[in-house]
mmCIF file of C-alpha atoms in Angstrom:
data_model
loop_
_atom_site.group_PDB
_atom_site.id
_atom_site.type_symbol
_atom_site.label_atom_id
_atom_site.label_comp_id
_atom_site.label_asym_id
_atom_site.label_seq_id
_atom_site.Cartn_x
_atom_site.Cartn_y
_atom_site.Cartn_z
ATOM 1 C CA UNK A 840 149.623 107.390 -18.150
ATOM 2 C CA UNK A 841 151.544 104.494 -20.224
ATOM 3 C CA UNK A 842 155.024 103.765 -19.032
ATOM 4 C CA UNK A 843 157.618 104.190 -21.716
ATOM 5 C CA UNK A 844 158.968 100.872 -22.924
ATOM 6 C CA UNK A 845 162.555 101.268 -22.516
ATOM 7 C CA UNK A 846 164.768 100.821 -25.964
ATOM 8 C CA UNK A 847 166.519 97.702 -27.332
ATOM 9 C CA UNK A 848 170.091 98.407 -27.173
ATOM 10 C CA UNK A 849 171.331 98.001 -30.582
ATOM 11 C CA UNK A 850 174.853 97.868 -29.552
ATOM 12 C CA UNK A 851 175.337 94.058 -30.431
ATOM 13 C CA UNK A 852 173.697 94.167 -33.757
ATOM 14 C CA UNK A 853 176.989 94.503 -35.137
ATOM 15 C CA UNK A 854 178.500 91.781 -33.472
ATOM 16 C CA UNK A 855 175.454 89.398 -34.431
ATOM 17 C CA UNK A 856 175.759 90.495 -38.117
ATOM 18 C CA UNK A 857 179.241 89.772 -37.614
ATOM 19 C CA UNK A 858 178.828 86.230 -36.554
ATOM 20 C CA UNK A 859 176.601 85.839 -39.655
ATOM 21 C CA UNK A 860 179.125 87.278 -42.079
ATOM 22 C CA UNK A 861 181.712 84.868 -41.081
ATOM 23 C CA UNK A 862 179.500 81.976 -41.377
ATOM 24 C CA UNK A 863 178.846 82.808 -44.857
ATOM 25 C CA UNK A 864 182.680 83.748 -45.495
ATOM 26 C CA UNK A 865 183.456 79.957 -44.401
ATOM 27 C CA UNK A 866 181.340 78.171 -46.139
ATOM 28 C CA UNK A 867 180.935 79.972 -49.671
ATOM 29 C CA UNK A 868 182.613 78.336 -52.508
ATOM 30 C CA UNK A 869 183.187 81.057 -55.112
ATOM 31 C CA UNK A 870 185.010 78.822 -57.643
ATOM 32 C CA UNK A 871 183.210 78.447 -60.896
ATOM 33 C CA UNK A 872 182.801 75.234 -62.172
ATOM 34 C CA UNK A 873 184.236 75.176 -66.014
ATOM 35 C CA UNK A 874 184.993 72.480 -68.376
ATOM 36 C CA UNK A 875 185.074 71.401 -71.811
ATOM 37 C CA UNK A 876 182.004 71.401 -73.227
ATOM 38 C CA UNK A 877 180.648 68.437 -75.692
ATOM 39 C CA UNK A 878 177.473 67.700 -77.340
ATOM 40 C CA UNK A 879 177.156 63.650 -77.453
ATOM 41 C CA UNK A 880 175.774 62.031 -80.870
ATOM 42 C CA UNK A 881 172.359 60.650 -80.311
ATOM 43 C CA UNK A 882 171.567 56.951 -80.232
ATOM 44 C CA UNK A 883 171.253 55.543 -83.642
ATOM 45 C CA UNK A 884 168.117 54.327 -84.671
ATOM 46 C CA UNK A 885 167.378 50.620 -84.318
ATOM 47 C CA UNK A 886 167.625 49.628 -88.045
ATOM 48 C CA UNK A 887 170.965 50.763 -88.733
ATOM 49 C CA UNK A 888 171.274 52.404 -92.280
ATOM 50 C CA UNK A 889 174.967 52.080 -93.534
ATOM 51 C CA UNK A 890 176.385 55.536 -93.339
ATOM 52 C CA UNK A 891 177.828 56.871 -96.756
ATOM 53 C CA UNK A 892 181.413 55.923 -96.688
ATOM 54 C CA UNK A 893 183.906 58.771 -96.057
ATOM 55 C CA UNK A 894 186.758 59.224 -98.437
ATOM 56 C CA UNK A 895 190.144 58.423 -96.435
ATOM 57 C CA UNK A 896 191.538 61.835 -97.015
ATOM 58 C CA UNK A 897 188.773 63.512 -95.492
ATOM 59 C CA UNK A 898 189.106 61.668 -92.074
ATOM 60 C CA UNK A 899 191.820 62.474 -89.491
ATOM 61 C CA UNK A 900 192.211 59.670 -87.387
ATOM 62 C CA UNK A 901 193.453 60.087 -83.642
ATOM 63 C CA UNK A 902 194.137 56.721 -82.224
ATOM 64 C CA UNK A 903 194.970 56.453 -78.086
ATOM 65 C CA UNK A 904 195.959 53.583 -76.731
ATOM 66 C CA UNK A 905 196.006 52.016 -73.017
ATOM 67 C CA UNK A 906 199.612 53.445 -72.755
ATOM 68 C CA UNK A 907 198.382 57.154 -73.660
ATOM 69 C CA UNK A 908 200.259 56.975 -76.817
ATOM 70 C CA UNK A 909 198.813 58.745 -79.906
ATOM 71 C CA UNK A 910 198.708 57.569 -83.424
ATOM 72 C CA UNK A 911 197.960 60.181 -85.603
ATOM 73 C CA UNK A 912 197.406 59.599 -89.206
ATOM 74 C CA UNK A 913 199.304 56.412 -88.783
ATOM 75 C CA UNK A 914 202.157 58.402 -87.038
ATOM 76 C CA UNK A 915 202.963 58.099 -83.538
ATOM 77 C CA UNK A 916 202.696 62.039 -82.378
ATOM 78 C CA UNK A 917 203.056 63.901 -78.948
ATOM 79 C CA UNK A 918 200.157 65.604 -77.530
ATOM 80 C CA UNK A 919 201.829 69.051 -78.147
ATOM 81 C CA UNK A 920 202.132 68.518 -81.901
ATOM 82 C CA UNK A 921 198.571 67.302 -82.157
ATOM 83 C CA UNK A 922 196.870 71.023 -82.312
ATOM 84 C CA UNK A 923 199.258 72.058 -85.502
ATOM 85 C CA UNK A 924 197.942 68.985 -87.494
ATOM 86 C CA UNK A 925 194.454 69.203 -86.641
ATOM 87 C CA UNK A 926 194.931 72.849 -87.874
ATOM 88 C CA UNK A 927 196.591 71.922 -91.057
ATOM 89 C CA UNK A 928 194.074 69.332 -91.550
ATOM 90 C CA UNK A 929 190.874 71.214 -91.099
ATOM 91 C CA UNK A 930 192.287 74.268 -93.179
ATOM 92 C CA UNK A 931 194.307 72.463 -95.804
ATOM 93 C CA UNK A 932 195.584 75.966 -97.118
ATOM 94 C CA UNK A 933 197.494 74.314 -100.298
ATOM 95 C CA UNK A 934 194.878 72.008 -101.384
ATOM 96 C CA UNK A 935 197.122 69.236 -100.777
ATOM 97 C CA UNK A 936 195.264 66.480 -102.297
ATOM 98 C CA UNK A 937 195.961 64.139 -99.343
ATOM 99 C CA UNK A 938 194.094 66.798 -97.162
ATOM 100 C CA UNK A 939 190.460 66.884 -96.905
ATOM 101 C CA UNK A 940 188.504 68.276 -100.004
ATOM 102 C CA UNK A 941 186.389 71.379 -100.057
ATOM 103 C CA UNK A 942 182.980 72.183 -101.235
ATOM 104 C CA UNK A 943 181.868 75.444 -102.368
ATOM 105 C CA UNK A 944 179.071 77.134 -100.203
ATOM 106 C CA UNK A 945 177.106 80.224 -99.733
ATOM 107 C CA UNK A 946 177.919 81.683 -96.402
ATOM 108 C CA UNK A 947 176.735 84.929 -95.037
ATOM 109 C CA UNK A 948 178.908 87.858 -94.685
ATOM 110 C CA UNK A 949 181.676 85.578 -96.814
ATOM 111 C CA UNK A 950 179.731 85.184 -99.887
ATOM 112 C CA UNK A 951 180.754 81.775 -101.758
ATOM 113 C CA UNK A 952 183.913 80.164 -99.857
ATOM 114 C CA UNK A 953 185.357 76.992 -99.913
ATOM 115 C CA UNK A 954 184.265 74.787 -96.945
ATOM 116 C CA UNK A 955 186.181 71.440 -96.005
ATOM 117 C CA UNK A 956 184.724 67.987 -95.438
ATOM 118 C CA UNK A 957 186.986 67.113 -92.880
ATOM 119 C CA UNK A 958 185.941 64.947 -90.045
ATOM 120 C CA UNK A 959 188.160 64.279 -87.006
ATOM 121 C CA UNK A 960 187.905 60.684 -85.486
ATOM 122 C CA UNK A 961 188.844 59.977 -82.133
ATOM 123 C CA UNK A 962 188.944 56.467 -80.812
ATOM 124 C CA UNK A 963 190.517 55.458 -77.486
ATOM 125 C CA UNK A 964 191.306 52.190 -75.686
ATOM 126 C CA UNK A 965 189.643 51.125 -72.661
ATOM 127 C CA UNK A 966 192.309 51.612 -70.828
ATOM 128 C CA UNK A 967 193.592 55.040 -71.661
ATOM 129 C CA UNK A 968 193.743 57.474 -69.001
ATOM 130 C CA UNK A 969 191.204 59.985 -68.663
ATOM 131 C CA UNK A 970 193.407 62.831 -68.183
ATOM 132 C CA UNK A 971 194.828 61.978 -71.611
ATOM 133 C CA UNK A 972 191.728 61.871 -73.247
ATOM 134 C CA UNK A 973 190.860 65.271 -72.142
ATOM 135 C CA UNK A 974 194.313 66.383 -73.193
ATOM 136 C CA UNK A 975 193.556 65.146 -76.722
ATOM 137 C CA UNK A 976 189.951 66.409 -76.590
ATOM 138 C CA UNK A 977 191.431 69.895 -75.314
ATOM 139 C CA UNK A 978 194.098 70.036 -78.312
ATOM 140 C CA UNK A 979 191.145 69.109 -80.833
ATOM 141 C CA UNK A 980 188.756 71.705 -79.804
ATOM 142 C CA UNK A 981 191.455 74.249 -79.501
ATOM 143 C CA UNK A 982 192.679 73.444 -83.145
ATOM 144 C CA UNK A 983 189.106 74.190 -84.304
ATOM 145 C CA UNK A 984 188.816 77.481 -82.004
ATOM 146 C CA UNK A 985 192.229 78.527 -83.075
ATOM 147 C CA UNK A 986 191.178 78.693 -86.853
ATOM 148 C CA UNK A 987 187.754 80.026 -86.054
ATOM 149 C CA UNK A 988 189.755 83.082 -83.982
ATOM 150 C CA UNK A 989 192.478 83.679 -86.898
ATOM 151 C CA UNK A 990 189.372 83.747 -89.443
ATOM 152 C CA UNK A 991 187.367 86.133 -87.205
ATOM 153 C CA UNK A 992 190.184 88.335 -86.728
ATOM 154 C CA UNK A 993 191.143 88.805 -90.407
ATOM 155 C CA UNK A 994 187.614 89.003 -91.530
ATOM 156 C CA UNK A 995 186.022 91.303 -88.560
ATOM 157 C CA UNK A 996 189.033 92.506 -86.640
ATOM 158 C CA UNK A 997 187.843 90.836 -83.785
ATOM 159 C CA UNK A 998 188.265 87.792 -81.443
ATOM 160 C CA UNK A 999 185.522 84.791 -81.963
ATOM 161 C CA UNK A 1000 183.943 85.504 -78.871
ATOM 162 C CA UNK A 1001 183.135 89.255 -79.087
ATOM 163 C CA UNK A 1002 181.295 88.662 -82.309
ATOM 164 C CA UNK A 1003 177.658 88.854 -82.633
ATOM 165 C CA UNK A 1004 175.649 85.460 -82.923
ATOM 166 C CA UNK A 1005 175.245 85.691 -86.730
ATOM 167 C CA UNK A 1006 178.673 86.314 -87.629
ATOM 168 C CA UNK A 1007 179.511 83.359 -85.303
ATOM 169 C CA UNK A 1008 177.366 81.192 -87.019
ATOM 170 C CA UNK A 1009 178.972 82.054 -89.934
ATOM 171 C CA UNK A 1010 182.239 80.985 -89.165
ATOM 172 C CA UNK A 1011 181.091 77.996 -87.565
ATOM 173 C CA UNK A 1012 179.893 77.012 -90.847
ATOM 174 C CA UNK A 1013 182.924 77.491 -92.611
ATOM 175 C CA UNK A 1014 184.887 75.767 -89.544
ATOM 176 C CA UNK A 1015 182.425 73.002 -88.299
ATOM 177 C CA UNK A 1016 183.520 71.100 -85.043
ATOM 178 C CA UNK A 1017 183.129 67.756 -86.624
ATOM 179 C CA UNK A 1018 184.842 65.432 -83.799
ATOM 180 C CA UNK A 1019 183.349 62.136 -83.887
ATOM 181 C CA UNK A 1020 184.020 59.353 -81.176
ATOM 182 C CA UNK A 1021 184.183 55.846 -82.075
ATOM 183 C CA UNK A 1022 183.350 53.210 -79.461
ATOM 184 C CA UNK A 1023 186.655 52.180 -77.253
ATOM 185 C CA UNK A 1024 188.293 49.310 -78.324
ATOM 186 C CA UNK A 1025 189.162 46.548 -75.656
ATOM 187 C CA UNK A 1026 192.930 45.769 -76.466
ATOM 188 C CA UNK A 1027 195.262 47.200 -73.907
ATOM 189 C CA UNK A 1028 193.604 45.038 -70.991
ATOM 190 C CA UNK A 1029 192.711 46.896 -68.095
ATOM 191 C CA UNK B 660 191.418 137.358 -25.266
ATOM 192 C CA UNK B 661 193.175 136.595 -28.489
ATOM 193 C CA UNK B 662 191.302 135.291 -31.148
ATOM 194 C CA UNK B 663 193.602 132.507 -32.051
ATOM 195 C CA UNK B 664 193.557 130.919 -28.715
ATOM 196 C CA UNK B 665 194.218 127.068 -28.546
ATOM 197 C CA UNK B 666 191.284 125.422 -27.392
ATOM 198 C CA UNK B 667 192.901 122.598 -25.340
ATOM 199 C CA UNK B 668 189.616 121.450 -24.059
ATOM 200 C CA UNK B 669 187.849 120.384 -27.268
ATOM 201 C CA UNK B 670 188.735 116.781 -28.218
ATOM 202 C CA UNK B 671 188.112 115.111 -31.465
ATOM 203 C CA UNK B 672 184.869 113.516 -31.392
ATOM 204 C CA UNK B 673 184.872 109.810 -31.458
ATOM 205 C CA UNK B 674 183.764 108.259 -34.656
ATOM 206 C CA UNK B 675 180.078 107.056 -34.604
ATOM 207 C CA UNK B 676 179.689 103.406 -35.103
ATOM 208 C CA UNK B 677 175.954 103.675 -36.026
ATOM 209 C CA UNK B 678 176.526 103.003 -39.480
ATOM 210 C CA UNK B 679 178.705 99.911 -38.567
ATOM 211 C CA UNK B 680 175.967 97.278 -38.636
ATOM 212 C CA UNK B 681 174.745 98.701 -41.915
ATOM 213 C CA UNK B 682 178.080 98.205 -43.218
ATOM 214 C CA UNK B 683 178.273 94.521 -42.309
ATOM 215 C CA UNK B 684 174.799 93.461 -43.474
ATOM 216 C CA UNK B 685 175.390 95.014 -46.791
ATOM 217 C CA UNK B 686 178.697 92.404 -46.803
ATOM 218 C CA UNK B 687 176.605 89.828 -45.450
ATOM 219 C CA UNK B 688 174.158 90.099 -48.387
ATOM 220 C CA UNK B 689 176.668 90.180 -50.516
ATOM 221 C CA UNK B 690 177.883 86.839 -49.458
ATOM 222 C CA UNK B 691 174.525 85.367 -48.987
ATOM 223 C CA UNK B 692 173.830 86.395 -52.655
ATOM 224 C CA UNK B 693 176.725 84.780 -54.000
ATOM 225 C CA UNK B 694 177.004 81.870 -51.930
ATOM 226 C CA UNK B 695 176.471 78.270 -53.351
ATOM 227 C CA UNK B 696 176.230 75.599 -50.821
ATOM 228 C CA UNK B 697 178.258 72.692 -50.971
ATOM 229 C CA UNK B 698 175.360 70.022 -51.708
ATOM 230 C CA UNK B 699 177.285 66.738 -51.694
ATOM 231 C CA UNK B 700 180.038 65.411 -49.598
ATOM 232 C CA UNK B 701 182.492 64.001 -51.665
ATOM 233 C CA UNK B 702 183.106 60.251 -51.156
ATOM 234 C CA UNK B 703 185.660 60.033 -54.101
ATOM 235 C CA UNK B 704 188.919 61.646 -54.372
ATOM 236 C CA UNK B 705 188.714 63.853 -57.603
ATOM 237 C CA UNK B 706 191.718 65.620 -59.495
ATOM 238 C CA UNK B 707 190.408 66.924 -62.677
ATOM 239 C CA UNK B 708 192.277 67.201 -65.357
ATOM 240 C CA UNK B 709 193.956 70.233 -66.808
ATOM 241 C CA UNK B 710 192.292 72.130 -69.931
ATOM 242 C CA UNK B 711 192.613 75.435 -71.744
ATOM 243 C CA UNK B 712 189.449 75.491 -74.026
ATOM 244 C CA UNK B 713 187.537 75.960 -71.281
ATOM 245 C CA UNK B 714 183.787 77.314 -70.838
ATOM 246 C CA UNK B 715 181.890 78.064 -67.815
ATOM 247 C CA UNK B 716 178.825 76.340 -66.529
ATOM 248 C CA UNK B 717 176.105 78.943 -67.083
ATOM 249 C CA UNK B 718 172.944 77.858 -64.813
ATOM 250 C CA UNK B 719 174.269 75.847 -61.929
ATOM 251 C CA UNK B 720 170.436 74.821 -61.390
ATOM 252 C CA UNK B 721 170.347 73.060 -64.390
ATOM 253 C CA UNK B 722 173.576 71.207 -63.986
ATOM 254 C CA UNK B 723 173.410 67.513 -62.447
ATOM 255 C CA UNK B 724 176.812 66.083 -61.413
ATOM 256 C CA UNK B 725 178.556 62.619 -62.024
ATOM 257 C CA UNK B 726 181.719 61.849 -59.759
ATOM 258 C CA UNK B 727 184.146 59.522 -60.640
ATOM 259 C CA UNK B 728 187.083 58.533 -58.810
ATOM 260 C CA UNK B 729 188.724 56.405 -56.385
ATOM 261 C CA UNK B 730 186.768 55.819 -52.996
ATOM 262 C CA UNK B 731 188.237 58.061 -49.843
ATOM 263 C CA UNK B 732 190.213 55.771 -47.723
ATOM 264 C CA UNK B 733 187.102 55.841 -45.349
ATOM 265 C CA UNK B 734 185.421 53.841 -47.906
ATOM 266 C CA UNK B 735 187.763 51.559 -49.127
ATOM 267 C CA UNK B 736 187.555 49.001 -47.019
ATOM 268 C CA UNK B 737 183.747 48.376 -48.194
ATOM 269 C CA UNK B 738 183.854 49.745 -51.939
ATOM 270 C CA UNK B 739 187.767 48.908 -52.817
ATOM 271 C CA UNK B 740 190.116 51.240 -54.634
ATOM 272 C CA UNK B 741 188.980 50.764 -57.795
ATOM 273 C CA UNK B 742 187.556 54.167 -59.648
ATOM 274 C CA UNK B 743 183.945 54.397 -58.542
ATOM 275 C CA UNK B 744 180.963 56.318 -59.573
ATOM 276 C CA UNK B 745 179.107 58.598 -57.040
ATOM 277 C CA UNK B 746 175.692 60.196 -57.672
ATOM 278 C CA UNK B 747 174.092 62.452 -54.916
ATOM 279 C CA UNK B 748 175.545 61.033 -51.687
ATOM 280 C CA UNK B 749 176.275 57.568 -52.475
ATOM 281 C CA UNK B 750 178.352 55.333 -54.598
ATOM 282 C CA UNK B 751 176.401 54.040 -57.494
ATOM 283 C CA UNK B 752 176.383 51.625 -60.407
ATOM 284 C CA UNK B 753 176.438 52.733 -64.253
ATOM 285 C CA UNK B 754 173.098 51.306 -64.445
ATOM 286 C CA UNK B 755 171.683 53.612 -61.967
ATOM 287 C CA UNK B 756 172.663 56.441 -64.016
ATOM 288 C CA UNK B 757 169.185 56.594 -66.286
ATOM 289 C CA UNK B 758 167.156 56.550 -62.682
ATOM 290 C CA UNK B 759 169.220 59.466 -61.656
ATOM 291 C CA UNK B 760 169.131 61.557 -64.999
ATOM 292 C CA UNK B 761 165.144 60.826 -64.518
ATOM 293 C CA UNK B 762 164.956 62.048 -61.219
ATOM 294 C CA UNK B 763 166.958 65.284 -61.867
ATOM 295 C CA UNK B 764 164.724 65.824 -64.837
ATOM 296 C CA UNK B 765 161.486 65.395 -62.728
ATOM 297 C CA UNK B 766 163.040 67.796 -60.084
ATOM 298 C CA UNK B 767 163.288 70.438 -63.156
ATOM 299 C CA UNK B 768 160.519 72.556 -64.659
ATOM 300 C CA UNK B 769 159.802 70.963 -67.939
ATOM 301 C CA UNK B 770 160.693 74.222 -70.135
ATOM 302 C CA UNK B 771 164.144 73.891 -68.469
ATOM 303 C CA UNK B 772 164.901 70.480 -69.422
ATOM 304 C CA UNK B 773 166.272 70.631 -72.654
ATOM 305 C CA UNK B 774 168.930 73.279 -71.497
ATOM 306 C CA UNK B 775 170.040 70.452 -68.802
ATOM 307 C CA UNK B 776 173.837 69.985 -68.586
ATOM 308 C CA UNK B 777 175.454 66.859 -67.254
ATOM 309 C CA UNK B 778 178.893 67.589 -65.599
ATOM 310 C CA UNK B 779 181.311 64.866 -65.453
ATOM 311 C CA UNK B 780 183.860 65.256 -62.585
ATOM 312 C CA UNK B 781 186.404 62.649 -63.131
ATOM 313 C CA UNK B 782 189.765 62.239 -61.782
ATOM 314 C CA UNK B 783 192.326 62.334 -64.203
ATOM 315 C CA UNK B 784 193.799 58.656 -63.446
ATOM 316 C CA UNK B 785 190.526 57.141 -64.169
ATOM 317 C CA UNK B 786 190.394 54.469 -66.995
ATOM 318 C CA UNK B 787 188.193 55.463 -70.078
ATOM 319 C CA UNK B 788 186.439 52.244 -69.845
ATOM 320 C CA UNK B 789 184.289 53.261 -66.962
ATOM 321 C CA UNK B 790 183.817 56.942 -68.605
ATOM 322 C CA UNK B 791 182.970 55.517 -72.101
ATOM 323 C CA UNK B 792 180.129 53.354 -70.291
ATOM 324 C CA UNK B 793 178.752 56.437 -68.637
ATOM 325 C CA UNK B 794 178.619 58.116 -72.017
ATOM 326 C CA UNK B 795 176.462 55.149 -73.438
ATOM 327 C CA UNK B 796 174.154 55.415 -70.634
ATOM 328 C CA UNK B 797 173.690 59.013 -71.046
ATOM 329 C CA UNK B 798 173.157 58.504 -74.915
ATOM 330 C CA UNK B 799 170.656 56.019 -74.060
ATOM 331 C CA UNK B 800 168.562 58.332 -72.157
ATOM 332 C CA UNK B 801 169.419 61.462 -74.626
ATOM 333 C CA UNK B 802 171.267 63.714 -71.938
ATOM 334 C CA UNK B 803 173.793 64.481 -74.638
ATOM 335 C CA UNK B 804 174.799 67.976 -73.521
ATOM 336 C CA UNK B 805 177.642 67.308 -71.193
ATOM 337 C CA UNK B 806 180.385 69.017 -69.647
ATOM 338 C CA UNK B 807 183.897 67.284 -68.895
ATOM 339 C CA UNK B 808 184.937 69.441 -65.649
ATOM 340 C CA UNK B 809 188.627 70.630 -66.020
ATOM 341 C CA UNK B 810 190.872 73.300 -64.650
ATOM 342 C CA UNK B 811 192.476 75.899 -66.401
ATOM 343 C CA UNK B 812 195.946 75.042 -67.461
ATOM 344 C CA UNK B 813 198.500 77.569 -66.019
ATOM 345 C CA UNK B 814 200.301 79.281 -68.845
ATOM 346 C CA UNK B 815 203.909 77.806 -68.639
#
């Protein structure tokens, strides 16, 4: 007759599991990486064609120098005021002749609407601090996001994020995210 | 005798701990699944800038990281105190970036390559010169989708 094998005690199972649990608790990093998402322009082709000139009223020029000061459309500006200025430029609510032109365009859901031709141009110095650069980028992206949100709320009664893809694309066509970055200047030294 | 006599001898039975391991295992699996191990040891000091218009990095496996910042004190004797680029576990030059991106691409499935994102983790006091150089290199190798890593700004 075979002898009975004694049962393996399972009392320590909990302890082993706890040890593993504590190890994973300690090594876990729960933080989700987040950041400003941008698309870089592709490299220009070798034989550079001249880009068609853009009218001055259609360009919103933002310059940042090595001392982290902002020159917006020829005026010294604080970062906090940049968003309002960019919004006014992109929306041009009163058809100001100094602000960008608009073209009629047929967009889904909206029919024929006026779409701005405005382009935001950002140029920084080699010595500009990265923090300032991100703050400026953030305000410019924020301005466009604000405009999209306002339009989404007035048209669909919902914020931009909770719209479906077609609706988002329609709004993106009306307020395109056109931020161009020029090559940095090397003026302010290191 | 009486029907309502007090039963002094009957004690409360001890709570069974037989299910304790199961509960702990459940927690364990949760943490094991949600964990992302830190892959690189940072050799540069990075304090990312604050921003409000953030978007989350969706697929972690498709992200390659480029770190820029001043070297930690332990490395300053060799690498100086100017901001440096760190790729994987070592300091690198701007000219190493194309190789790095190519290696990252080769490690992924071919179908996933168009969705790859390059995350720039840059210290907020770095000068833009080095960042622009990196961006030029990324443009040359057509890694155009980038993400400037930033923290959520606390509302004032």
